[in-house]
PDB file of C-alpha atoms in Angstrom:
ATOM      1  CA  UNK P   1      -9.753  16.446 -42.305  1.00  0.00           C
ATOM      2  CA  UNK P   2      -9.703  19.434 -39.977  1.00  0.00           C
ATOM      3  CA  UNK P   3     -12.529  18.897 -38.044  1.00  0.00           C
ATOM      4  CA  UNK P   4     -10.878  14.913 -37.279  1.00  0.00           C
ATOM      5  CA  UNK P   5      -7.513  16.673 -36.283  1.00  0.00           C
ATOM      6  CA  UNK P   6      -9.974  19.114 -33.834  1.00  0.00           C
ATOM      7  CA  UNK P   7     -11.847  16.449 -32.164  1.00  0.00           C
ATOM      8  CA  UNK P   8      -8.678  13.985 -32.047  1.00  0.00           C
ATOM      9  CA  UNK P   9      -5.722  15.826 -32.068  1.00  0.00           C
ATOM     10  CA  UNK P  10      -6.274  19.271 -30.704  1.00  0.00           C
ATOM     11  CA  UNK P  11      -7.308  18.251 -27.145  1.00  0.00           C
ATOM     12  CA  UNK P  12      -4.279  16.684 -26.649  1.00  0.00           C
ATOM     13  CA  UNK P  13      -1.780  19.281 -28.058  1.00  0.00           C
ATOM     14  CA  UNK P  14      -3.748  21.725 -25.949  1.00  0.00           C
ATOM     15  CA  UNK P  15      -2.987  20.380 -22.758  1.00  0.00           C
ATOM     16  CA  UNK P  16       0.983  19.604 -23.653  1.00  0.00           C
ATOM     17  CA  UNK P  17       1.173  22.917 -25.074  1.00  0.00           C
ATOM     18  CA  UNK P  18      -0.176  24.612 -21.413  1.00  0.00           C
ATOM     19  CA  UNK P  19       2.220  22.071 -19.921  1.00  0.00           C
ATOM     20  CA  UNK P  20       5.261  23.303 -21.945  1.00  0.00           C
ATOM     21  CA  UNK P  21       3.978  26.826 -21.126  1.00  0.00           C
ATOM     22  CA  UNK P  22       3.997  26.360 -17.504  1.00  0.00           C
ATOM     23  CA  UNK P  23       7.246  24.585 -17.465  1.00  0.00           C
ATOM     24  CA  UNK P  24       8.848  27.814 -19.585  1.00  0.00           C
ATOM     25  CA  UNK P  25       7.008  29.972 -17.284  1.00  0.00           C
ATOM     26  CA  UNK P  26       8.700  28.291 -14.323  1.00  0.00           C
ATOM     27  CA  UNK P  27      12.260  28.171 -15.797  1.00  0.00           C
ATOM     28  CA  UNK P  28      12.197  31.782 -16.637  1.00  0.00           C
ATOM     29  CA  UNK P  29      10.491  32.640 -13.974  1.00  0.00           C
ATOM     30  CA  UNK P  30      13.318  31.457 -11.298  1.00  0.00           C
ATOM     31  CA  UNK P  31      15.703  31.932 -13.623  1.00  0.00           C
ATOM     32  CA  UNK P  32      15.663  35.896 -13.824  1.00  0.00           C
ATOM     33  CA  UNK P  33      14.582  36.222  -9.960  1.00  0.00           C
ATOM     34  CA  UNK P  34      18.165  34.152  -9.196  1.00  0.00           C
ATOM     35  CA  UNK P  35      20.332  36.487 -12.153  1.00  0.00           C
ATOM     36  CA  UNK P  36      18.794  39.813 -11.179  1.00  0.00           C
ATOM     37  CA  UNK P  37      17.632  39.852  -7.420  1.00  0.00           C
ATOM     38  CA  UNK P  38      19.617  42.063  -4.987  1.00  0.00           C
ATOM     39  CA  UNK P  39      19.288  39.065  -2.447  1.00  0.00           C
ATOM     40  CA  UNK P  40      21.852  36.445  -4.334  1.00  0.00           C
ATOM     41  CA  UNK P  41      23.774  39.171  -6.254  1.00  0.00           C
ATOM     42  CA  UNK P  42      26.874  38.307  -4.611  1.00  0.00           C
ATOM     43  CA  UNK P  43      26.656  33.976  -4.812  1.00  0.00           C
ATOM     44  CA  UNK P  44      25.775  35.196  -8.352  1.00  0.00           C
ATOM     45  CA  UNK P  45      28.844  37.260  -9.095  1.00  0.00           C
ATOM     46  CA  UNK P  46      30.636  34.145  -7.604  1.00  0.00           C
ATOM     47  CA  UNK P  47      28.919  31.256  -9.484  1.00  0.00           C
ATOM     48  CA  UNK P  48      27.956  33.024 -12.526  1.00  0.00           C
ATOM     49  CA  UNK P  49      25.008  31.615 -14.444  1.00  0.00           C
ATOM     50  CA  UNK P  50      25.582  28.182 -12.999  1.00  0.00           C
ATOM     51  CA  UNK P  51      23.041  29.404  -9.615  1.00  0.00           C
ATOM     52  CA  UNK P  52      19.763  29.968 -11.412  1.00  0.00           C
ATOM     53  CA  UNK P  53      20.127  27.299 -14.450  1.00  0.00           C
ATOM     54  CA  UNK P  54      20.903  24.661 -10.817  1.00  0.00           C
ATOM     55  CA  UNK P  55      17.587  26.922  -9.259  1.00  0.00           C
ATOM     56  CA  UNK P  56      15.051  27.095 -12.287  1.00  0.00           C
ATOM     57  CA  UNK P  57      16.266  23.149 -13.589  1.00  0.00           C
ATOM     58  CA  UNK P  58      15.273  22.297  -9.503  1.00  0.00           C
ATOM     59  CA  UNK P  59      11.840  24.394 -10.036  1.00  0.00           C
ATOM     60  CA  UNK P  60      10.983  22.785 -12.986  1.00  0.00           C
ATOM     61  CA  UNK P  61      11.899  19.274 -11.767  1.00  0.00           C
ATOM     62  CA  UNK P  62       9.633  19.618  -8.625  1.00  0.00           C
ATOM     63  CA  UNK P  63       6.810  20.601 -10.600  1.00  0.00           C
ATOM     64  CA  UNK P  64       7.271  17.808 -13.368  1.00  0.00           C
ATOM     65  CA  UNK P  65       7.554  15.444 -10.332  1.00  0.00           C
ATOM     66  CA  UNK P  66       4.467  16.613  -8.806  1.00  0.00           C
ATOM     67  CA  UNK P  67       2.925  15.733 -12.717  1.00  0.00           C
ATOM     68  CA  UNK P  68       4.882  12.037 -13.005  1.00  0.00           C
ATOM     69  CA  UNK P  69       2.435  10.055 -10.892  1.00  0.00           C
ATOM     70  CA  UNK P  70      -1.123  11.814 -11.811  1.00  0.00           C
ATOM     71  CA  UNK P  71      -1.610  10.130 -15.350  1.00  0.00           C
ATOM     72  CA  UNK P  72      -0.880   6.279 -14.126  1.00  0.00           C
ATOM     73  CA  UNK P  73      -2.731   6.795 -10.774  1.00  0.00           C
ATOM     74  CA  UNK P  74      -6.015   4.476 -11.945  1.00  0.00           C
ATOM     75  CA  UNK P  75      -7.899   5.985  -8.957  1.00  0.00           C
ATOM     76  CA  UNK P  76      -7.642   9.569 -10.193  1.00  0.00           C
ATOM     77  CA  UNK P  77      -7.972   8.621 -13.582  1.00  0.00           C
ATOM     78  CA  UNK P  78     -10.901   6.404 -13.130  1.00  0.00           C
ATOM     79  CA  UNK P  79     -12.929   9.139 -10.737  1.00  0.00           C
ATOM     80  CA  UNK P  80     -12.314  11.629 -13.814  1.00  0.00           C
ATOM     81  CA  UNK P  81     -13.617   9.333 -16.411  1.00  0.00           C
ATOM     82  CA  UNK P  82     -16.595   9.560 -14.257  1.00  0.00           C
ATOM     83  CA  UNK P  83     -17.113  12.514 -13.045  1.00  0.00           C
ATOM     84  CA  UNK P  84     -17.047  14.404 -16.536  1.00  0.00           C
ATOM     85  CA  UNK P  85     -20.895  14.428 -18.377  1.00  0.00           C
ATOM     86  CA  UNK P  86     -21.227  12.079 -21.473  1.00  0.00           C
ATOM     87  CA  UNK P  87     -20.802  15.384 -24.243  1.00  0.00           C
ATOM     88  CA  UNK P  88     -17.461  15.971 -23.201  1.00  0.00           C
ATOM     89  CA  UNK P  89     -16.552  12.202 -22.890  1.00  0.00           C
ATOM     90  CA  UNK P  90     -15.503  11.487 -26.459  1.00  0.00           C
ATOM     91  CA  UNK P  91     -12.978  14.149 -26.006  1.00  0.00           C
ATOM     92  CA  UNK P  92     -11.822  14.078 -22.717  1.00  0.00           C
ATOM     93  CA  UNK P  93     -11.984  10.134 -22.589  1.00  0.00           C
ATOM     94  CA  UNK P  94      -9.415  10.477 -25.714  1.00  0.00           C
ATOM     95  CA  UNK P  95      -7.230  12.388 -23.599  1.00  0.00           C
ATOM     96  CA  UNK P  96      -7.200  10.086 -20.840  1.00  0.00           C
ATOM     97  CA  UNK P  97      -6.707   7.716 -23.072  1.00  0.00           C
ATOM     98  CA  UNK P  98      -2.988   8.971 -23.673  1.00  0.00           C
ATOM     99  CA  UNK P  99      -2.116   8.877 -19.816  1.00  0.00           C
ATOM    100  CA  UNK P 100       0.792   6.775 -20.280  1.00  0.00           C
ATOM    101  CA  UNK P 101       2.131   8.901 -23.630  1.00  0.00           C
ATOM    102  CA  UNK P 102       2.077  11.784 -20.973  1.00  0.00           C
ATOM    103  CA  UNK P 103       3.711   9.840 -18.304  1.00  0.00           C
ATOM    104  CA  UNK P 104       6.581   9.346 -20.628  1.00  0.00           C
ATOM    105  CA  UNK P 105       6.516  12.703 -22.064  1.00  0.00           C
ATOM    106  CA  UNK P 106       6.877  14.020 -17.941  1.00  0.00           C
ATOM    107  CA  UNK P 107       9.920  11.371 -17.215  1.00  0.00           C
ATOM    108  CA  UNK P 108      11.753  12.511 -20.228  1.00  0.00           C
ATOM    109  CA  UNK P 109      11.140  16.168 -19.423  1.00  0.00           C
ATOM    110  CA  UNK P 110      12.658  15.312 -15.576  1.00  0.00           C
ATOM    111  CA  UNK P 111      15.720  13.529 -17.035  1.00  0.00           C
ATOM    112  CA  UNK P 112      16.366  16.756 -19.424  1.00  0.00           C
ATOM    113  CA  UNK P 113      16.088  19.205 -16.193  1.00  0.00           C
ATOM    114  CA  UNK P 114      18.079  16.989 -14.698  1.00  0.00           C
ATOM    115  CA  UNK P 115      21.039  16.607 -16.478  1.00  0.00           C
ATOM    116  CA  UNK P 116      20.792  20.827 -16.359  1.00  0.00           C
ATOM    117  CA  UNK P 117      20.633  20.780 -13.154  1.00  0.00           C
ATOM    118  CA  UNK P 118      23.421  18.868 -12.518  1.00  0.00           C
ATOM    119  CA  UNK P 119      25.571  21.207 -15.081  1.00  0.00           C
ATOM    120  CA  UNK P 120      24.343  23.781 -12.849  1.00  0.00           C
ATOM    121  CA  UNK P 121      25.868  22.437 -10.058  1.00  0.00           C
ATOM    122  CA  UNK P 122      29.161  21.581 -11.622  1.00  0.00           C
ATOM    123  CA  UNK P 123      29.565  25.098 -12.948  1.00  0.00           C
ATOM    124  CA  UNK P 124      28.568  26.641  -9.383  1.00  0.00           C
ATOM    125  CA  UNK P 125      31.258  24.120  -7.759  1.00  0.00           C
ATOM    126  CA  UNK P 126      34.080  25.808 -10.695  1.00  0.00           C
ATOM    127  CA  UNK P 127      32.940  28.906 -10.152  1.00  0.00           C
ATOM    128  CA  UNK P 128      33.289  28.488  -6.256  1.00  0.00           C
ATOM    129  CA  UNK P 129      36.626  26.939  -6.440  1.00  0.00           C
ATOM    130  CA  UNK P 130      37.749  29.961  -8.579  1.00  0.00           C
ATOM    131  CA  UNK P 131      36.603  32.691  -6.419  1.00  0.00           C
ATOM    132  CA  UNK P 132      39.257  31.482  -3.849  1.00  0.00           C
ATOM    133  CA  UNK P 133      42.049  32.306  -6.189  1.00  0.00           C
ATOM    134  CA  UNK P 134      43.525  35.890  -5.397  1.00  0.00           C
ATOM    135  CA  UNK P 135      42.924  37.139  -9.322  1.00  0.00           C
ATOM    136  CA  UNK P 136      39.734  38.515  -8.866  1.00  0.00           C
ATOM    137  CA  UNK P 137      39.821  40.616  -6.228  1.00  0.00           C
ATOM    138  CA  UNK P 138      36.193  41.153  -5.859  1.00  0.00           C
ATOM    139  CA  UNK P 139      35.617  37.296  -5.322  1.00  0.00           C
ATOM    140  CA  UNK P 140      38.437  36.692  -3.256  1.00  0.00           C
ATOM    141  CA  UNK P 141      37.095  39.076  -0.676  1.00  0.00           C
ATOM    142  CA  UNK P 142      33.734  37.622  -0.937  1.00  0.00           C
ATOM    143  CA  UNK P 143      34.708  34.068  -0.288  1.00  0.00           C
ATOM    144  CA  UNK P 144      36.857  35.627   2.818  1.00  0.00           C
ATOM    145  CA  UNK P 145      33.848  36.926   4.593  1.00  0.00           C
ATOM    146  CA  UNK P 146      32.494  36.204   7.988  1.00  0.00           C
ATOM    147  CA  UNK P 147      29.558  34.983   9.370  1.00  0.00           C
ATOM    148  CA  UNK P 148      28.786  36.890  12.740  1.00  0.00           C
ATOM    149  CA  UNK P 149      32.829  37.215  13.222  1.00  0.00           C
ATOM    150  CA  UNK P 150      32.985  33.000  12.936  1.00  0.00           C
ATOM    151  CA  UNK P 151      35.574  31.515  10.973  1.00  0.00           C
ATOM    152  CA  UNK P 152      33.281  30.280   8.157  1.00  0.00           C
ATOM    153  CA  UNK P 153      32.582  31.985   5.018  1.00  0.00           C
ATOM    154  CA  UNK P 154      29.108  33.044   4.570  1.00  0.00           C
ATOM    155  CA  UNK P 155      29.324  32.827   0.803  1.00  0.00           C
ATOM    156  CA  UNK P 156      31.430  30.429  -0.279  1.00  0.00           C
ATOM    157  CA  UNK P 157      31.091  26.881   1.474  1.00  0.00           C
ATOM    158  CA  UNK P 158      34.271  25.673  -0.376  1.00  0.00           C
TER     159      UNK P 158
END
């Protein structure tokens, strides 16, 4: 029972798990270098955590994008199927054979990141709108700063 759940089953978990890791990886990845980097402190005081969910969702969706077209291309998986030696075809060949299951499992993963990332964007646009209001001092100033002594706000585009 085990060893048919190895040579069926684990393959295949394996490379969804390493997916789900890199994804994760990603996420957190952009995540913390967009909450705690000196170089978007301020944006970040004035969005809040709405900058890098928008950043980290956009990561993640480039890289699942990048993914969504390698398990249907027949070229690349045909070239594969032929380039790997006949001991490792029974379980590589099984994992090819799930190229479409993958293909879905990608598009639903770029829907999810993309319905964050557009929550990201709708909490930077509050967040933005709010910083123009005189209650927080702090913000107010920010959004009423000058680029090179223009009359745009470097900060806040609102």
């Amino acid at each position: 029972m085990v060893r048919a759940w190895v040579l069926n089953d684990l393959p295949r978990w394996t490379i969804i798990g390493l997916w789900a890791v890199i994804n994760a990886f990603l996420f957190t990845d952009t995540f913390c270098s967009f909450t705690y980097g000196d170089r978007y402190q301020y944006l970040f005081y004035l969005t809040g955590y709405g900058l890098p969910l928008a950043k980290a969702s956009a990561k993640c969706i480039n890289f699942n994008c990048l993914l969504l077209v390698l398990p249907v291309c027949r070229n690349i998986v045909s070239s594969v199927r032929n380039t790997v030696g006949p001991n490792c075809f029974r379980t590589f060949g099984r994992i090819l054979d799930h190229n479409i299951t993958y293909h879905k499992y990608i598009g639903y993963t770029v829907v999810f990141f993309s319905a964050v990332h557009v929550y990201g964007h709708c909490y930077n646009y509050f967040g933005l709108v709010e910083a123009w209001k005189p209650d927080d001092p702090i913000a107010y100033s920010l959004s009423h700063l000058s680029a090179f002594n223009l009359n745009e706000s470097c900060i806040n585009p609102i």
